[in-house]
PDB file of C-alpha atoms in Angstrom:
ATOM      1  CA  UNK O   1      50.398   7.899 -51.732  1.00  0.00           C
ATOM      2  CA  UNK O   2      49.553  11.343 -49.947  1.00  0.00           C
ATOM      3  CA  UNK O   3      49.025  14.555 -52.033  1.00  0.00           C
ATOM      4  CA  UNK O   4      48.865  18.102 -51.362  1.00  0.00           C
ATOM      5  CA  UNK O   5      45.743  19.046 -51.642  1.00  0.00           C
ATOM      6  CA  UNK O   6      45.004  23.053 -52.061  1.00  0.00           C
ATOM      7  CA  UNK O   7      41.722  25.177 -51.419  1.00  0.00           C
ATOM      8  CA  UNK O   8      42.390  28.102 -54.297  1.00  0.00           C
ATOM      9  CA  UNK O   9      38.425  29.742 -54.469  1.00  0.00           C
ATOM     10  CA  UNK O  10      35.110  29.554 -54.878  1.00  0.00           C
ATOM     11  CA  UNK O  11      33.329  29.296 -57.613  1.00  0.00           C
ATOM     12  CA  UNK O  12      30.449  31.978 -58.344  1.00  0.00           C
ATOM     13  CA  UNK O  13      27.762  29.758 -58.225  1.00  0.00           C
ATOM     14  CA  UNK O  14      26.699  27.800 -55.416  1.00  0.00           C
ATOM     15  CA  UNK O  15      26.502  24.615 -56.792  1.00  0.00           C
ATOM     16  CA  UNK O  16      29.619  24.001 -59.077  1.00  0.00           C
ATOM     17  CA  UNK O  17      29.748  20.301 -60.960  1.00  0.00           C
ATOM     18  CA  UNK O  18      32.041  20.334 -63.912  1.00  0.00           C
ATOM     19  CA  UNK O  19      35.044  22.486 -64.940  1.00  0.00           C
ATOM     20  CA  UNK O  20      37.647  22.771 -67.742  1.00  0.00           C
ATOM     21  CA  UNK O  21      40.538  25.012 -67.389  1.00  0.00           C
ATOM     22  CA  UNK O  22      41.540  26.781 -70.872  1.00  0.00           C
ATOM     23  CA  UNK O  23      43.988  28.940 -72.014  1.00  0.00           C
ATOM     24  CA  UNK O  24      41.616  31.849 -70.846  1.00  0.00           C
ATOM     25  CA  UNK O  25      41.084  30.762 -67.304  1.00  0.00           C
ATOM     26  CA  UNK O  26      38.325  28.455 -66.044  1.00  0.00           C
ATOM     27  CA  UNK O  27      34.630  27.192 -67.103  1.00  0.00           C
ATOM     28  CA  UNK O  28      32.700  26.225 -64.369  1.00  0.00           C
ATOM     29  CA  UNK O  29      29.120  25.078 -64.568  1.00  0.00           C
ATOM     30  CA  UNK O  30      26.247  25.031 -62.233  1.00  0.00           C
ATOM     31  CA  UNK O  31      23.899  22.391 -61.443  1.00  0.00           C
ATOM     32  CA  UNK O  32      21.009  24.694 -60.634  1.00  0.00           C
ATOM     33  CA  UNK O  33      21.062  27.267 -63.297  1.00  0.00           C
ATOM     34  CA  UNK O  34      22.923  25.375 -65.770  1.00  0.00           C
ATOM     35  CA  UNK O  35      24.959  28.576 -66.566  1.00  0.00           C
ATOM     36  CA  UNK O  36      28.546  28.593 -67.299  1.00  0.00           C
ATOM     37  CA  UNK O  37      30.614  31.013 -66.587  1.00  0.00           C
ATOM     38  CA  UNK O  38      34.574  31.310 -67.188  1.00  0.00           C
ATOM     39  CA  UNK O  39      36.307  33.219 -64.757  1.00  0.00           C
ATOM     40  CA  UNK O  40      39.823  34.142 -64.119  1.00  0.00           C
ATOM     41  CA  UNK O  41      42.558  31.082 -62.107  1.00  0.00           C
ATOM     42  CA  UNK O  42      43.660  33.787 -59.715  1.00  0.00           C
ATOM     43  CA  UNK O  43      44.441  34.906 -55.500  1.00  0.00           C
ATOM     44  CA  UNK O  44      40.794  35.531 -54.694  1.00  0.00           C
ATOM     45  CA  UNK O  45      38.865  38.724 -53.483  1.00  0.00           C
ATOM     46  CA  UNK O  46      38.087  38.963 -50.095  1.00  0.00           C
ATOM     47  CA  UNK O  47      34.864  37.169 -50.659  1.00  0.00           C
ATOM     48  CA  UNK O  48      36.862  34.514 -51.730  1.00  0.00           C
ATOM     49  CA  UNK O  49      36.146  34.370 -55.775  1.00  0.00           C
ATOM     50  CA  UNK O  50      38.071  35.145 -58.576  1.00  0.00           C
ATOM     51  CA  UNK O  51      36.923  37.618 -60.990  1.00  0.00           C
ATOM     52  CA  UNK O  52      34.342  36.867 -63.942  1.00  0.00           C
ATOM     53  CA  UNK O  53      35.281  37.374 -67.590  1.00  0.00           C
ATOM     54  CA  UNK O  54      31.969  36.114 -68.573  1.00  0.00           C
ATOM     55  CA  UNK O  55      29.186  33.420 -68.626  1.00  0.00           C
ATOM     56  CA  UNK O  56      27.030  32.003 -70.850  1.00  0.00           C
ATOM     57  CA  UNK O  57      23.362  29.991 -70.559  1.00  0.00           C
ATOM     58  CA  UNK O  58      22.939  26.675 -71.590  1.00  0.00           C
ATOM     59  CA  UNK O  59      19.786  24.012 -72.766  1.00  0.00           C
ATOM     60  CA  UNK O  60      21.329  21.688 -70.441  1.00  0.00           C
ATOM     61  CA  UNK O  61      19.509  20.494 -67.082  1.00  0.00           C
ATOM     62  CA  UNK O  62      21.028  19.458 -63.782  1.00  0.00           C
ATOM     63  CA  UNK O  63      24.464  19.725 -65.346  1.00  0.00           C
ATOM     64  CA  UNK O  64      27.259  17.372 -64.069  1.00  0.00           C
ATOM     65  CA  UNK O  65      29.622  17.077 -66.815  1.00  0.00           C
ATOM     66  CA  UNK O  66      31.761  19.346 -69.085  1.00  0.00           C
ATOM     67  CA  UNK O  67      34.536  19.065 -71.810  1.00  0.00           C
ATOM     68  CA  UNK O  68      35.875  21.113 -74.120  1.00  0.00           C
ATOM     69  CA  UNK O  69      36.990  20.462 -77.638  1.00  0.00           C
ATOM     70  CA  UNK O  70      36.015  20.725 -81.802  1.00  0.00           C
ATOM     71  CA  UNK O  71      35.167  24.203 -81.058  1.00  0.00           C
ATOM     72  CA  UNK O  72      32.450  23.239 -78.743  1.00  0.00           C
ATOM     73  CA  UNK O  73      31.654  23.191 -75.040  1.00  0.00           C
ATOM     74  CA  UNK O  74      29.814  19.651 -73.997  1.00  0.00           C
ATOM     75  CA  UNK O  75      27.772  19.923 -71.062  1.00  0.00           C
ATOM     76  CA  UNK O  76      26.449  16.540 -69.518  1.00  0.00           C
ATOM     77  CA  UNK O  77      22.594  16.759 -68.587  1.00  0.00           C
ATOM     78  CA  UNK O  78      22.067  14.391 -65.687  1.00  0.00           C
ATOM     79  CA  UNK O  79      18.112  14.495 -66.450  1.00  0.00           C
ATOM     80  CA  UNK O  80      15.883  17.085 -65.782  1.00  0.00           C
ATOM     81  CA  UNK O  81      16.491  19.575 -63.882  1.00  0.00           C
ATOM     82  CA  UNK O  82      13.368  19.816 -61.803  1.00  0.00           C
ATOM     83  CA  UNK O  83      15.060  18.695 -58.770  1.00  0.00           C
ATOM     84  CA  UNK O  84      16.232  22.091 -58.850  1.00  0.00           C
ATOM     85  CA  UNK O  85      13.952  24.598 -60.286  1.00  0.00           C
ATOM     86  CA  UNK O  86      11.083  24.200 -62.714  1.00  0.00           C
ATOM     87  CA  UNK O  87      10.865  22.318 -65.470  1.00  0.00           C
ATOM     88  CA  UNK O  88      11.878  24.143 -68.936  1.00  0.00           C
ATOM     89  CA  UNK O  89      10.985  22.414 -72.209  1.00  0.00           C
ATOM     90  CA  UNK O  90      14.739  21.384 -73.318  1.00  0.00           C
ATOM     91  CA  UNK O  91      15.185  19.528 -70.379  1.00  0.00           C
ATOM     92  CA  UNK O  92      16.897  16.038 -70.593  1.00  0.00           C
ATOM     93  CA  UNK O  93      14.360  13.360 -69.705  1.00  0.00           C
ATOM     94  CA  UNK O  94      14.426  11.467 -66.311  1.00  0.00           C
ATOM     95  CA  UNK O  95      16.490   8.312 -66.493  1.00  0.00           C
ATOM     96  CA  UNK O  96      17.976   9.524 -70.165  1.00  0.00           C
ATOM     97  CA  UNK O  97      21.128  11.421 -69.759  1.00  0.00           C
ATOM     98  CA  UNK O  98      22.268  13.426 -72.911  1.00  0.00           C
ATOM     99  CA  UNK O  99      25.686  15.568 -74.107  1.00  0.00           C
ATOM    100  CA  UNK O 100      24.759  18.603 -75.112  1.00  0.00           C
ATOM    101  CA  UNK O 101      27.482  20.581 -77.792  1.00  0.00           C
ATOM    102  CA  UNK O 102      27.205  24.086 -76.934  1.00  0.00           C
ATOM    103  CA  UNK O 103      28.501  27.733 -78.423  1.00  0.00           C
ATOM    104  CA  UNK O 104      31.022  28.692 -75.870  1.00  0.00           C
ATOM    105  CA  UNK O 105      30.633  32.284 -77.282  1.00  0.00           C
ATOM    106  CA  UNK O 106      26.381  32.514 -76.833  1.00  0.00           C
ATOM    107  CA  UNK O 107      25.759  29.100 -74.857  1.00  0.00           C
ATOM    108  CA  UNK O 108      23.098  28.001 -78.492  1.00  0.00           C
ATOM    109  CA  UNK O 109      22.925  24.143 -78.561  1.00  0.00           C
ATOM    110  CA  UNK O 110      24.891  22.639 -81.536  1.00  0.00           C
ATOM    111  CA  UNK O 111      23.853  19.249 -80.988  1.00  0.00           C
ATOM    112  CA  UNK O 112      22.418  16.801 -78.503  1.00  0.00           C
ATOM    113  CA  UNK O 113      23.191  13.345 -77.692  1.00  0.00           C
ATOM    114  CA  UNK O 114      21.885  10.516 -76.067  1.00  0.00           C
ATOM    115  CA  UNK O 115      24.182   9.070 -73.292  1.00  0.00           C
ATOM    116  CA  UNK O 116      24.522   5.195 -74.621  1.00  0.00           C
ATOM    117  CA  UNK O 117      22.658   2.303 -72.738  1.00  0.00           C
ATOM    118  CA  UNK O 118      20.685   5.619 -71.297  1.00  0.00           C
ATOM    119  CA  UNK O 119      20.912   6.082 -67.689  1.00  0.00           C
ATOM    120  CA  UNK O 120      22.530   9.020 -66.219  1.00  0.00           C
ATOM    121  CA  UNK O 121      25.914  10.816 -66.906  1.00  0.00           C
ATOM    122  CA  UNK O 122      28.452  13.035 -64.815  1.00  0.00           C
ATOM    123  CA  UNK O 123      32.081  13.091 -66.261  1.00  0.00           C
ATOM    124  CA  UNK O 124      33.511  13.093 -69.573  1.00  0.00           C
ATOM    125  CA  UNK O 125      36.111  14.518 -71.480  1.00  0.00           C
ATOM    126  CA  UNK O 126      37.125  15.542 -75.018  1.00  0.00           C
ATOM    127  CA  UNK O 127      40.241  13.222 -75.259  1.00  0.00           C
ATOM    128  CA  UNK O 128      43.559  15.598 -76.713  1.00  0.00           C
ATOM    129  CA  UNK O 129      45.383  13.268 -77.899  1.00  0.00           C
ATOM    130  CA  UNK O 130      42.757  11.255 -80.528  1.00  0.00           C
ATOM    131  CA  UNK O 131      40.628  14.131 -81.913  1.00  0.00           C
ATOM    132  CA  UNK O 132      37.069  13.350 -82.375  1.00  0.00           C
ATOM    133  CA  UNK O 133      36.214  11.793 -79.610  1.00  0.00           C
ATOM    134  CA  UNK O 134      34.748  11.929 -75.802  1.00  0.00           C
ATOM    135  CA  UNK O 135      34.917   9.622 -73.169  1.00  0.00           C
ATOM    136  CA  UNK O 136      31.776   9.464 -70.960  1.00  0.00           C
ATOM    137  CA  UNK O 137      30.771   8.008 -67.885  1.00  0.00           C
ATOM    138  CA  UNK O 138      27.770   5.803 -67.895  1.00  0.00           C
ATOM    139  CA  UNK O 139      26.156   5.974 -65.144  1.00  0.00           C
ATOM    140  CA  UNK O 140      23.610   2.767 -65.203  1.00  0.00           C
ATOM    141  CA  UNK O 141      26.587   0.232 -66.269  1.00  0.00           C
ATOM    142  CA  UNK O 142      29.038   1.544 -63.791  1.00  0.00           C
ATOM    143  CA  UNK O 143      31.113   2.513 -67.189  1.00  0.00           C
ATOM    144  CA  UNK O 144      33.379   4.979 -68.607  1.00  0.00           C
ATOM    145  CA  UNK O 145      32.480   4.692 -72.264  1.00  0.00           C
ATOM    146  CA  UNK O 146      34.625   5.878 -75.161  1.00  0.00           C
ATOM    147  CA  UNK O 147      32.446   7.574 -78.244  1.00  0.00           C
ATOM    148  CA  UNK O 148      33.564   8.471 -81.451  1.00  0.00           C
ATOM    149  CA  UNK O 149      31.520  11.717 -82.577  1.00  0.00           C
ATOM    150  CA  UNK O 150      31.032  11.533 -85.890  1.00  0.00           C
ATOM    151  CA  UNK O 151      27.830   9.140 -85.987  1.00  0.00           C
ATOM    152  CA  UNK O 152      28.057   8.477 -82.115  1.00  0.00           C
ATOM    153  CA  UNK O 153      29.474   5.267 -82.243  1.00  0.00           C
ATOM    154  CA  UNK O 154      30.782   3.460 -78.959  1.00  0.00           C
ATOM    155  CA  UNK O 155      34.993   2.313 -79.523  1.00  0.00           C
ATOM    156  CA  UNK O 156      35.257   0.802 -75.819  1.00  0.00           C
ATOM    157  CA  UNK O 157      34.121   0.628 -72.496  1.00  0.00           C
ATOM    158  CA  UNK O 158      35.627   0.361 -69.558  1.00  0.00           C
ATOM    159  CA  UNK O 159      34.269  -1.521 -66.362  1.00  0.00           C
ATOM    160  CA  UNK O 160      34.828   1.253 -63.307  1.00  0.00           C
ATOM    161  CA  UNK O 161      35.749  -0.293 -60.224  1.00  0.00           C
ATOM    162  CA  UNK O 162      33.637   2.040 -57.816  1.00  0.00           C
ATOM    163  CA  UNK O 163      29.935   3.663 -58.234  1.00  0.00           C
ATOM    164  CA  UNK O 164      28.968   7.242 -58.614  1.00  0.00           C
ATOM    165  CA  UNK O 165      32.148   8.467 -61.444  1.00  0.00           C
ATOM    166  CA  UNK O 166      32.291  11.350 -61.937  1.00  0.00           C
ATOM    167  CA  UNK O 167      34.996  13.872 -63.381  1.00  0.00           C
ATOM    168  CA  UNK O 168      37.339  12.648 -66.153  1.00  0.00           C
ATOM    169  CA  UNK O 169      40.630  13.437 -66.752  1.00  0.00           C
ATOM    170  CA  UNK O 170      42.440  11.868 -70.001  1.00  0.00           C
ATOM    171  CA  UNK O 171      46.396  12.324 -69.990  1.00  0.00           C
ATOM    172  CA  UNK O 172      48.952  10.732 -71.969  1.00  0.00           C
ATOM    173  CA  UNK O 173      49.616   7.282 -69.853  1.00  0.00           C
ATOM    174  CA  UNK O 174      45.998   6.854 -68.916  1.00  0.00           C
ATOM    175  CA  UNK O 175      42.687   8.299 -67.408  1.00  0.00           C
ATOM    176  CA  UNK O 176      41.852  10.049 -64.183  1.00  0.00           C
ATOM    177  CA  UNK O 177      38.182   8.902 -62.885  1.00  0.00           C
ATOM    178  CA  UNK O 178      36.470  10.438 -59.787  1.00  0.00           C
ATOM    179  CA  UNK O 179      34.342   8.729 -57.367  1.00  0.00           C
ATOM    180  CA  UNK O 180      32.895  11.360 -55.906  1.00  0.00           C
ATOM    181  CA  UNK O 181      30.943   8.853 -52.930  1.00  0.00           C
ATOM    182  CA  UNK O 182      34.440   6.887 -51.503  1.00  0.00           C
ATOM    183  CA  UNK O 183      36.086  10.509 -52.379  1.00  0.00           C
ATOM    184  CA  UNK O 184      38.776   8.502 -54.467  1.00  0.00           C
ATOM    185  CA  UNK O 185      40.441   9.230 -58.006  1.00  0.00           C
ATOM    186  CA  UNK O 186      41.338   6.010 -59.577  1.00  0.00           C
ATOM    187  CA  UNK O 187      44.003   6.199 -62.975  1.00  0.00           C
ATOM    188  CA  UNK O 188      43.212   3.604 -65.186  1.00  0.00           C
ATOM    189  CA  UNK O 189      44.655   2.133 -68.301  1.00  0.00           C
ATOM    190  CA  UNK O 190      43.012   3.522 -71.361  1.00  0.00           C
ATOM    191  CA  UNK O 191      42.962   0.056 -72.872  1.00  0.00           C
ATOM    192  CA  UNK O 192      42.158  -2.182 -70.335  1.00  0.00           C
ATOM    193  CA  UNK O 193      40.903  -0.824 -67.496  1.00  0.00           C
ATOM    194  CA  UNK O 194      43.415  -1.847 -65.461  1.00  0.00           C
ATOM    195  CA  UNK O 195      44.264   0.898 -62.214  1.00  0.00           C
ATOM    196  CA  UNK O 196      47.542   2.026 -62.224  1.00  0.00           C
ATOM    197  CA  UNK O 197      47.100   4.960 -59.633  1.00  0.00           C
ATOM    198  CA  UNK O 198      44.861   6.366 -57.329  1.00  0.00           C
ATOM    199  CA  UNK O 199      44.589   9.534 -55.058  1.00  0.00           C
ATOM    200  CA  UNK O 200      42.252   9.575 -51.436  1.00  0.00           C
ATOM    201  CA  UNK O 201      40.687  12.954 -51.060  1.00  0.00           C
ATOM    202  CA  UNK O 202      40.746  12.816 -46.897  1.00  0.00           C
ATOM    203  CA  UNK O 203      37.161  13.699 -45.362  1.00  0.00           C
ATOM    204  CA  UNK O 204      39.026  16.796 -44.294  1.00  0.00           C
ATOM    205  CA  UNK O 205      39.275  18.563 -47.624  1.00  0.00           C
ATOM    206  CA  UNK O 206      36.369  19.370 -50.159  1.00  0.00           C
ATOM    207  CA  UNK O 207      34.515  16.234 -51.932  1.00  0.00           C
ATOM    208  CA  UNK O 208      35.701  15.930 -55.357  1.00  0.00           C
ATOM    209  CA  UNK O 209      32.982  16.180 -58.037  1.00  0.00           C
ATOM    210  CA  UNK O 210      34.091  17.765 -61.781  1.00  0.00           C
ATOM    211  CA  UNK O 211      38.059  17.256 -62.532  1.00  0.00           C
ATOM    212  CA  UNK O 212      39.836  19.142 -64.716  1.00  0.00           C
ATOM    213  CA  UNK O 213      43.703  19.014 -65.758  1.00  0.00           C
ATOM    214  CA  UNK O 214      45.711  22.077 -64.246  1.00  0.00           C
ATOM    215  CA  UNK O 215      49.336  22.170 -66.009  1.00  0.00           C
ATOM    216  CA  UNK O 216      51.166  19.323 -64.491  1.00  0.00           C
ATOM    217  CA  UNK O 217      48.272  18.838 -61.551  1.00  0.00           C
ATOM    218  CA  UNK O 218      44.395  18.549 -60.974  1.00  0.00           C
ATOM    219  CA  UNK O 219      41.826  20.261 -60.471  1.00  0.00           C
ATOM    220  CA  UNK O 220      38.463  19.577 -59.323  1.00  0.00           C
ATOM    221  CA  UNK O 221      35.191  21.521 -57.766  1.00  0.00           C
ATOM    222  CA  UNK O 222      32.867  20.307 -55.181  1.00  0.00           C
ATOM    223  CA  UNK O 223      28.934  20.957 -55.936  1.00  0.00           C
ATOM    224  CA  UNK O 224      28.393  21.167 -52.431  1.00  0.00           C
ATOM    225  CA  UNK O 225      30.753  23.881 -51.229  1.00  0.00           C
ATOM    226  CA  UNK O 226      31.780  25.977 -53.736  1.00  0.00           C
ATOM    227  CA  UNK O 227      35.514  25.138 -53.447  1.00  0.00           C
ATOM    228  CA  UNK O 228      37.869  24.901 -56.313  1.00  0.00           C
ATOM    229  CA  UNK O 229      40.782  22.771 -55.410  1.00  0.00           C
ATOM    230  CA  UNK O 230      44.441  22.050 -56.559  1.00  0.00           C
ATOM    231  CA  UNK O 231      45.552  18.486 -56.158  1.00  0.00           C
ATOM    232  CA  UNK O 232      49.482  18.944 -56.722  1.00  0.00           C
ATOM    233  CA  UNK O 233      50.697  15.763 -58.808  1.00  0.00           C
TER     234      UNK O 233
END
């Protein structure tokens, strides 16, 4: 089933590859710099970004992931950043993802994670409707794992049916996944697994990386040009 698919902005960093709209407007990380910034879901200025209410630094490293939720940003550190820029000491480790729980007021780490199995992370989300609890995509099992907080305990896992997941989007009948390589958005059932939905991003629009959910539609950013995009539901 076609969707309309809408360019809104870009996002002030070059490299944008996770966002989470709030009530306030938009967080938007950056691979490179690992800063987040939240900035205003707006028409854009003639250089074709909206304007910044602020932005924060983060421990994180070559950032992929982000959800919101307890009071805390989580940032998903896709290993070490060096790829990027130079090493720093809080770096995640190559080939050992981590969640990071951040200050969204002064970007301080709360808490750091490992990502289970190890391997590498993108997505995940805080879920809103079971409090406590993320779902996380990892990376080396081709799995979208469900994780209860409080002592970091894996409730279920769900086999994904493509490679590379990405952003994760958990609504009331199911979860949005992103495979950002076939440029596909599969909805699966949050107890089996089972795809109920999907959406093709055509090679014509921006490649879908972080996903966020935007009202009754998505949202998603693409790390390699800076668009933000509307998918219309």
């Amino acid at each position: 089933m076609g969707r309309t698919i809408e360019k809104l902005f870009r996002a002030p960093y070059g490299v944008p590859n996770a966002l989470q709209v709030v009530e306030e407007g938009l967080w938007i990380t950056d691979q490179i710099t690992d800063r987040v910034a939240l900035v205003e879901i707006a028409e854009p200025s003639e250089y074709g970004v909206t304007r910044l209410i602020r932005d924060i630094p983060s421990e994180s490293s070559n950032t992929s992931g982000m959800a919101i939720g307890a009071g805390s940003l989580w940032l998903a550190a896709n290993g070490p950043g060096t790829l990027w820029r130079p090493e720093r000491s809080t770096d995640a480790q190559k080939g050992q993802g981590e969640i990071f729980e951040i200050d969204p007021e002064s970007g301080t780490t709360r808490n750091r994670y490992p990502v289970p199995g190890g391997g590498g992370v993108h997505g995940m989300e805080y879920d809103p409707f079971e409090a406590g609890y993320l779902w996380v995509t990892t990376l080396k099992n081709q799995t979208l794992s469900k994780i209860r907080i409080d002592g970091w305990s894996v409730e279920r896992v769900l086999d994904l049916p493509y490679v590379r997941a990405h952003g994760v989007v958990r609504v009331e009948d199911g979860i949005w996944v992103v495979h950002t390589a076939d440029r596909v958005i599969v909805k699966l059932e949050v107890e089996s697994g089972v795809e109920m939905e999907r959406i093709e991003v055509p090679e014509s629009d921006p490649q879908p990386h972080g996903l966020s959910v935007f009202g009754a539609d998505l949202i998603y950013c693409d790390a390699t040009s800076g668009w933000v995009v509307k998918i219309a539901l």
